[in-house]
Amino acid sequence: MVLTTSGLLQLMRDVSFNGFELSAGSCSFHGEVRNLNYRLNNMRFISPKTDFAFKKIFGSTNSKDILISFLNAIIYRGQPTIEDLEIINPYSASRVTGLKDTYLDVKAKITDNQTVIIEMQVLNVEAFEKRVLYNAAKTYSTQLKSGEGYFKLKPVIALTITDFEMFKNRDRVISHFVFKENEDLFDYPNHELELYFIELPKFTKELNKLESLADKWIYFLKNTNQLETVPDTMGTVPEIQKAFTIANEANLSLEELDDLEKRVMFLEDQRGAVIKGIQEGIKEGQLKLVLRLLERRVGEISPDIQSRIRRLSIVQLENLGEAVLDFTSASDLTAWLQGQENRSRSNS
């Protein structure tokens, strides 16, 4: 019998529930049990940077106090402006099962019936900044029923956490956007649409340097899955302590662990696709440049030679670009390519 880690977790729960003790020495898989005991004593936390985990921690039906603390820290600089809220689309394990290419957000009604959309974004995908605007505008415009007046519209706040730098050459971790006049920078009469961004890579404070409640929440978002215990400085905040409890892998069902693993794998596949796309774009740009240099140096390049050049790696293209100046004829290029191909075969 082969037991996975999640299976061992369930077994330990079942045994504990029935009032028995599971002895590592009496089991054939005692090594796994010792490892599991270590995990239970030295907790493992899911990463809030996956939208699945973020929604479970901040968007569950029992997460209202967590979300209030987080929003007050980020939007209202730690002031208890939000005293109560309603999570519009609470987390449900059955709803997220099987999701792959969609994203999960958290929506809540806060003070004065404003709507807040909170989203965790791991990858900097194409047109992401437009999607943020679209979601905020759509949420704002769909408030009215047919025949209702515009005065019934309530403000919408879009809070987006990114695991990448969205605004280059800016050091600020939290950015806040509202409508302003372009020249004199005075505010539009109503702050109906506001955008907040938290850029996690820009947050570099160490644990012993955390000062504000916002610092602690951002540290939680960025580093939770690297911790084995709840830091004392963060455990003093009841809502953060509760967030750690929800994030503890030992408190997830087997189905949730499985869904989380699939979600992480999907995101890693997407990350790989983005990186590959960037690399291919770089290679295509280098290829065009090298072909232009070659044509100027040795004349027209035959389709066969072009095909062989296209099979070169990025590094080989860079080397070819440097070697071009030494070529005096097409035969020099052919000899260079033959040398590269011979080396590739000998290394394989």
mmCIF file of N, CA and C in Angstrom, residues 181-271:
data_model
loop_
_atom_site.group_PDB
_atom_site.id
_atom_site.type_symbol
_atom_site.label_atom_id
_atom_site.label_comp_id
_atom_site.label_asym_id
_atom_site.label_seq_id
_atom_site.Cartn_x
_atom_site.Cartn_y
_atom_site.Cartn_z
ATOM 1 N N GLU A 181 -7.702 65.776 -12.741
ATOM 2 C CA GLU A 181 -7.485 66.661 -13.873
ATOM 3 C C GLU A 181 -6.015 66.615 -14.262
ATOM 4 N N ASN A 182 -5.736 66.577 -15.540
ATOM 5 C CA ASN A 182 -4.387 66.303 -16.019
ATOM 6 C C ASN A 182 -3.377 67.393 -15.683
ATOM 7 N N GLU A 183 -3.763 68.669 -15.767
ATOM 8 C CA GLU A 183 -2.815 69.764 -15.571
ATOM 9 C C GLU A 183 -2.693 70.168 -14.109
ATOM 10 N N ASP A 184 -3.825 70.457 -13.470
ATOM 11 C CA ASP A 184 -3.809 70.963 -12.094
ATOM 12 C C ASP A 184 -3.970 69.871 -11.041
ATOM 13 N N LEU A 185 -4.231 68.641 -11.484
ATOM 14 C CA LEU A 185 -4.278 67.467 -10.606
ATOM 15 C C LEU A 185 -5.336 67.550 -9.507
ATOM 16 N N PHE A 186 -6.439 68.281 -9.767
ATOM 17 C CA PHE A 186 -7.518 68.259 -8.777
ATOM 18 C C PHE A 186 -8.430 67.072 -9.053
ATOM 19 N N ASP A 187 -9.102 66.605 -7.989
ATOM 20 C CA ASP A 187 -9.892 65.377 -8.075
ATOM 21 C C ASP A 187 -11.171 65.564 -8.879
ATOM 22 N N TYR A 188 -11.578 64.504 -9.535
ATOM 23 C CA TYR A 188 -12.911 64.437 -10.126
ATOM 24 C C TYR A 188 -13.926 64.503 -8.983
ATOM 25 N N PRO A 189 -15.107 65.106 -9.207
ATOM 26 C CA PRO A 189 -16.064 65.297 -8.099
ATOM 27 C C PRO A 189 -16.385 64.043 -7.295
ATOM 28 N N ASN A 190 -16.412 62.885 -7.931
ATOM 29 C CA ASN A 190 -16.731 61.648 -7.219
ATOM 30 C C ASN A 190 -15.631 60.614 -7.437
ATOM 31 N N HIS A 191 -15.215 59.978 -6.356
ATOM 32 C CA HIS A 191 -14.252 58.875 -6.464
ATOM 33 C C HIS A 191 -15.034 57.580 -6.671
ATOM 34 N N GLU A 192 -15.610 57.451 -7.842
ATOM 35 C CA GLU A 192 -16.467 56.301 -8.111
ATOM 36 C C GLU A 192 -15.667 55.047 -8.451
ATOM 37 N N LEU A 193 -14.512 55.229 -9.058
ATOM 38 C CA LEU A 193 -13.641 54.100 -9.393
ATOM 39 C C LEU A 193 -12.247 54.374 -8.836
ATOM 40 N N GLU A 194 -11.773 53.468 -7.986
ATOM 41 C CA GLU A 194 -10.432 53.585 -7.426
ATOM 42 C C GLU A 194 -9.688 52.273 -7.659
ATOM 43 N N LEU A 195 -8.416 52.399 -7.979
ATOM 44 C CA LEU A 195 -7.575 51.228 -8.210
ATOM 45 C C LEU A 195 -6.420 51.227 -7.222
ATOM 46 N N TYR A 196 -6.257 50.109 -6.525
ATOM 47 C CA TYR A 196 -5.115 49.909 -5.628
ATOM 48 C C TYR A 196 -4.301 48.730 -6.152
ATOM 49 N N PHE A 197 -2.992 48.870 -6.081
ATOM 50 C CA PHE A 197 -2.105 47.777 -6.477
ATOM 51 C C PHE A 197 -1.065 47.544 -5.387
ATOM 52 N N ILE A 198 -0.858 46.273 -5.052
ATOM 53 C CA ILE A 198 0.231 45.875 -4.153
ATOM 54 C C ILE A 198 1.200 45.045 -4.988
ATOM 55 N N GLU A 199 2.432 45.524 -5.142
ATOM 56 C CA GLU A 199 3.444 44.810 -5.920
ATOM 57 C C GLU A 199 4.380 44.075 -4.954
ATOM 58 N N LEU A 200 4.168 42.784 -4.800
ATOM 59 C CA LEU A 200 4.898 42.004 -3.800
ATOM 60 C C LEU A 200 6.417 42.019 -3.981
ATOM 61 N N PRO A 201 6.959 41.959 -5.207
ATOM 62 C CA PRO A 201 8.423 41.955 -5.334
ATOM 63 C C PRO A 201 9.093 43.202 -4.766
ATOM 64 N N LYS A 202 8.359 44.301 -4.672
ATOM 65 C CA LYS A 202 8.938 45.545 -4.162
ATOM 66 C C LYS A 202 8.981 45.585 -2.634
ATOM 67 N N PHE A 203 8.303 44.640 -1.986
ATOM 68 C CA PHE A 203 8.286 44.608 -0.521
ATOM 69 C C PHE A 203 9.469 43.776 -0.043
ATOM 70 N N THR A 204 10.430 44.427 0.609
ATOM 71 C CA THR A 204 11.679 43.748 0.986
ATOM 72 C C THR A 204 11.943 43.779 2.488
ATOM 73 N N LYS A 205 10.975 44.200 3.282
ATOM 74 C CA LYS A 205 11.197 44.288 4.727
ATOM 75 C C LYS A 205 11.361 42.905 5.348
ATOM 76 N N GLU A 206 12.325 42.793 6.267
ATOM 77 C CA GLU A 206 12.506 41.563 7.024
ATOM 78 C C GLU A 206 11.495 41.517 8.166
ATOM 79 N N LEU A 207 11.351 40.332 8.752
ATOM 80 C CA LEU A 207 10.354 40.121 9.799
ATOM 81 C C LEU A 207 10.521 41.093 10.962
ATOM 82 N N ASN A 208 11.762 41.336 11.371
ATOM 83 C CA ASN A 208 12.002 42.206 12.528
ATOM 84 C C ASN A 208 11.882 43.688 12.198
ATOM 85 N N LYS A 209 11.582 44.007 10.924
ATOM 86 C CA LYS A 209 11.435 45.402 10.517
ATOM 87 C C LYS A 209 9.977 45.779 10.239
ATOM 88 N N LEU A 210 9.063 44.843 10.460
ATOM 89 C CA LEU A 210 7.654 45.124 10.189
ATOM 90 C C LEU A 210 7.123 46.136 11.199
ATOM 91 N N GLU A 211 6.458 47.171 10.711
ATOM 92 C CA GLU A 211 5.962 48.224 11.589
ATOM 93 C C GLU A 211 4.438 48.303 11.598
ATOM 94 N N SER A 212 3.855 48.560 10.452
ATOM 95 C CA SER A 212 2.414 48.773 10.368
ATOM 96 C C SER A 212 1.667 47.462 10.156
ATOM 97 N N LEU A 213 0.348 47.540 10.296
ATOM 98 C CA LEU A 213 -0.496 46.378 10.012
ATOM 99 C C LEU A 213 -0.398 46.009 8.532
ATOM 100 N N ALA A 214 -0.269 47.016 7.674
ATOM 101 C CA ALA A 214 -0.105 46.741 6.239
ATOM 102 C C ALA A 214 1.175 45.951 5.984
ATOM 103 N N ASP A 215 2.260 46.315 6.682
ATOM 104 C CA ASP A 215 3.518 45.563 6.552
ATOM 105 C C ASP A 215 3.300 44.086 6.858
ATOM 106 N N LYS A 216 2.589 43.822 7.940
ATOM 107 C CA LYS A 216 2.395 42.439 8.377
ATOM 108 C C LYS A 216 1.543 41.650 7.383
ATOM 109 N N TRP A 217 0.514 42.299 6.856
ATOM 110 C CA TRP A 217 -0.329 41.595 5.894
ATOM 111 C C TRP A 217 0.426 41.324 4.593
ATOM 112 N N ILE A 218 1.211 42.288 4.129
ATOM 113 C CA ILE A 218 1.964 42.083 2.890
ATOM 114 C C ILE A 218 3.038 41.015 3.094
ATOM 115 N N TYR A 219 3.669 41.016 4.256
ATOM 116 C CA TYR A 219 4.648 39.968 4.571
ATOM 117 C C TYR A 219 3.958 38.606 4.566
ATOM 118 N N PHE A 220 2.756 38.538 5.117
ATOM 119 C CA PHE A 220 1.981 37.289 5.110
ATOM 120 C C PHE A 220 1.746 36.819 3.678
ATOM 121 N N LEU A 221 1.318 37.725 2.810
ATOM 122 C CA LEU A 221 1.036 37.361 1.421
ATOM 123 C C LEU A 221 2.273 36.839 0.707
ATOM 124 N N LYS A 222 3.403 37.462 0.971
ATOM 125 C CA LYS A 222 4.618 37.150 0.221
ATOM 126 C C LYS A 222 5.364 35.940 0.754
ATOM 127 N N ASN A 223 5.343 35.720 2.071
ATOM 128 C CA ASN A 223 6.281 34.762 2.665
ATOM 129 C C ASN A 223 5.661 33.590 3.417
ATOM 130 N N THR A 224 4.341 33.516 3.504
ATOM 131 C CA THR A 224 3.710 32.501 4.347
ATOM 132 C C THR A 224 4.171 31.086 4.032
ATOM 133 N N ASN A 225 4.249 30.736 2.760
ATOM 134 C CA ASN A 225 4.593 29.353 2.405
ATOM 135 C C ASN A 225 6.050 29.011 2.704
ATOM 136 N N GLN A 226 6.859 29.995 3.108
ATOM 137 C CA GLN A 226 8.249 29.732 3.472
ATOM 138 C C GLN A 226 8.431 29.586 4.986
ATOM 139 N N LEU A 227 7.348 29.772 5.734
ATOM 140 C CA LEU A 227 7.418 29.713 7.195
ATOM 141 C C LEU A 227 6.989 28.345 7.704
ATOM 142 N N GLU A 228 7.482 27.980 8.900
ATOM 143 C CA GLU A 228 7.095 26.722 9.545
ATOM 144 C C GLU A 228 6.325 26.963 10.833
ATOM 145 N N THR A 229 6.372 28.180 11.340
ATOM 146 C CA THR A 229 5.601 28.559 12.522
ATOM 147 C C THR A 229 5.068 29.965 12.311
ATOM 148 N N VAL A 230 4.120 30.349 13.146
ATOM 149 C CA VAL A 230 3.577 31.704 13.082
ATOM 150 C C VAL A 230 4.511 32.638 13.846
ATOM 151 N N PRO A 231 5.105 33.638 13.201
ATOM 152 C CA PRO A 231 6.008 34.561 13.899
ATOM 153 C C PRO A 231 5.293 35.286 15.030
ATOM 154 N N ASP A 232 5.980 35.470 16.144
ATOM 155 C CA ASP A 232 5.378 36.110 17.315
ATOM 156 C C ASP A 232 4.824 37.485 16.983
ATOM 157 N N THR A 233 5.571 38.262 16.217
ATOM 158 C CA THR A 233 5.150 39.626 15.913
ATOM 159 C C THR A 233 3.870 39.671 15.087
ATOM 160 N N MET A 234 3.560 38.573 14.370
ATOM 161 C CA MET A 234 2.351 38.529 13.559
ATOM 162 C C MET A 234 1.217 37.817 14.279
ATOM 163 N N GLY A 235 1.575 36.870 15.137
ATOM 164 C CA GLY A 235 0.559 36.128 15.873
ATOM 165 C C GLY A 235 -0.202 36.975 16.872
ATOM 166 N N THR A 236 0.320 38.158 17.195
ATOM 167 C CA THR A 236 -0.374 39.052 18.129
ATOM 168 C C THR A 236 -1.595 39.703 17.493
ATOM 169 N N VAL A 237 -1.694 39.648 16.176
ATOM 170 C CA VAL A 237 -2.868 40.170 15.471
ATOM 171 C C VAL A 237 -3.840 39.008 15.265
ATOM 172 N N PRO A 238 -4.991 39.000 15.950
ATOM 173 C CA PRO A 238 -5.899 37.842 15.895
ATOM 174 C C PRO A 238 -6.287 37.441 14.475
ATOM 175 N N GLU A 239 -6.524 38.429 13.618
ATOM 176 C CA GLU A 239 -6.957 38.114 12.255
ATOM 177 C C GLU A 239 -5.841 37.453 11.446
ATOM 178 N N ILE A 240 -4.601 37.875 11.677
ATOM 179 C CA ILE A 240 -3.478 37.245 10.975
ATOM 180 C C ILE A 240 -3.249 35.835 11.510
ATOM 181 N N GLN A 241 -3.385 35.662 12.825
ATOM 182 C CA GLN A 241 -3.274 34.325 13.415
ATOM 183 C C GLN A 241 -4.325 33.391 12.807
ATOM 184 N N LYS A 242 -5.533 33.902 12.641
ATOM 185 C CA LYS A 242 -6.604 33.101 12.042
ATOM 186 C C LYS A 242 -6.289 32.781 10.578
ATOM 187 N N ALA A 243 -5.707 33.737 9.869
ATOM 188 C CA ALA A 243 -5.332 33.504 8.468
ATOM 189 C C ALA A 243 -4.289 32.395 8.365
ATOM 190 N N PHE A 244 -3.340 32.374 9.296
ATOM 191 C CA PHE A 244 -2.344 31.297 9.322
ATOM 192 C C PHE A 244 -3.022 29.949 9.570
ATOM 193 N N THR A 245 -4.017 29.931 10.440
ATOM 194 C CA THR A 245 -4.731 28.686 10.734
ATOM 195 C C THR A 245 -5.414 28.146 9.480
ATOM 196 N N ILE A 246 -6.063 29.029 8.725
ATOM 197 C CA ILE A 246 -6.718 28.606 7.485
ATOM 198 C C ILE A 246 -5.690 28.141 6.461
ATOM 199 N N ALA A 247 -4.521 28.799 6.460
ATOM 200 C CA ALA A 247 -3.478 28.476 5.479
ATOM 201 C C ALA A 247 -2.699 27.217 5.827
ATOM 202 N N ASN A 248 -2.877 26.691 7.022
ATOM 203 C CA ASN A 248 -2.166 25.483 7.448
ATOM 204 C C ASN A 248 -2.637 24.291 6.610
ATOM 205 N N GLU A 249 -1.709 23.633 5.938
ATOM 206 C CA GLU A 249 -2.068 22.495 5.081
ATOM 207 C C GLU A 249 -2.829 21.418 5.841
ATOM 208 N N ALA A 250 -2.534 21.266 7.126
ATOM 209 C CA ALA A 250 -3.179 20.219 7.917
ATOM 210 C C ALA A 250 -4.674 20.450 8.053
ATOM 211 N N ASN A 251 -5.138 21.669 7.799
ATOM 212 C CA ASN A 251 -6.555 21.987 7.935
ATOM 213 C C ASN A 251 -7.306 21.928 6.606
ATOM 214 N N LEU A 252 -6.624 21.527 5.550
ATOM 215 C CA LEU A 252 -7.274 21.403 4.252
ATOM 216 C C LEU A 252 -7.751 19.976 4.031
ATOM 217 N N SER A 253 -8.859 19.841 3.325
ATOM 218 C CA SER A 253 -9.344 18.507 2.974
ATOM 219 C C SER A 253 -8.476 17.932 1.865
ATOM 220 N N LEU A 254 -8.599 16.626 1.653
ATOM 221 C CA LEU A 254 -7.837 15.981 0.586
ATOM 222 C C LEU A 254 -8.195 16.568 -0.774
ATOM 223 N N GLU A 255 -9.480 16.885 -0.967
ATOM 224 C CA GLU A 255 -9.912 17.465 -2.236
ATOM 225 C C GLU A 255 -9.288 18.838 -2.442
ATOM 226 N N GLU A 256 -9.217 19.621 -1.363
ATOM 227 C CA GLU A 256 -8.623 20.952 -1.473
ATOM 228 C C GLU A 256 -7.130 20.868 -1.764
ATOM 229 N N LEU A 257 -6.444 19.941 -1.107
ATOM 230 C CA LEU A 257 -5.019 19.759 -1.374
ATOM 231 C C LEU A 257 -4.782 19.364 -2.828
ATOM 232 N N ASP A 258 -5.643 18.498 -3.335
ATOM 233 C CA ASP A 258 -5.516 18.058 -4.720
ATOM 234 C C ASP A 258 -5.775 19.213 -5.683
ATOM 235 N N ASP A 259 -6.841 19.995 -5.413
ATOM 236 C CA ASP A 259 -7.159 21.139 -6.269
ATOM 237 C C ASP A 259 -6.050 22.181 -6.229
ATOM 238 N N LEU A 260 -5.492 22.401 -5.035
ATOM 239 C CA LEU A 260 -4.410 23.370 -4.894
ATOM 240 C C LEU A 260 -3.189 22.933 -5.701
ATOM 241 N N GLU A 261 -2.860 21.635 -5.619
ATOM 242 C CA GLU A 261 -1.711 21.122 -6.366
ATOM 243 C C GLU A 261 -1.915 21.309 -7.868
ATOM 244 N N LYS A 262 -3.130 21.029 -8.342
ATOM 245 C CA LYS A 262 -3.421 21.194 -9.765
ATOM 246 C C LYS A 262 -3.317 22.662 -10.170
ATOM 247 N N ARG A 263 -3.785 23.548 -9.281
ATOM 248 C CA ARG A 263 -3.739 24.979 -9.585
ATOM 249 C C ARG A 263 -2.294 25.469 -9.670
ATOM 250 N N VAL A 264 -1.466 25.010 -8.735
ATOM 251 C CA VAL A 264 -0.053 25.398 -8.739
ATOM 252 C C VAL A 264 0.624 24.897 -10.009
ATOM 253 N N MET A 265 0.312 23.658 -10.392
ATOM 254 C CA MET A 265 0.903 23.094 -11.612
ATOM 255 C C MET A 265 0.468 23.891 -12.837
ATOM 256 N N PHE A 266 -0.802 24.276 -12.875
ATOM 257 C CA PHE A 266 -1.297 25.071 -14.002
ATOM 258 C C PHE A 266 -0.576 26.407 -14.082
ATOM 259 N N LEU A 267 -0.411 27.071 -12.926
ATOM 260 C CA LEU A 267 0.267 28.364 -12.912
ATOM 261 C C LEU A 267 1.723 28.231 -13.337
ATOM 262 N N GLU A 268 2.380 27.138 -12.914
ATOM 263 C CA GLU A 268 3.765 26.922 -13.325
ATOM 264 C C GLU A 268 3.856 26.688 -14.835
ATOM 265 N N ASP A 269 2.870 25.960 -15.384
ATOM 266 C CA ASP A 269 2.834 25.761 -16.834
ATOM 267 C C ASP A 269 2.662 27.098 -17.554
ATOM 268 N N GLN A 270 1.777 27.946 -17.007
ATOM 269 C CA GLN A 270 1.553 29.258 -17.602
ATOM 270 C C GLN A 270 2.802 30.122 -17.513
ATOM 271 N N ARG A 271 3.468 30.051 -16.359
ATOM 272 C CA ARG A 271 4.708 30.823 -16.190
ATOM 273 C C ARG A 271 5.751 30.370 -17.224
#
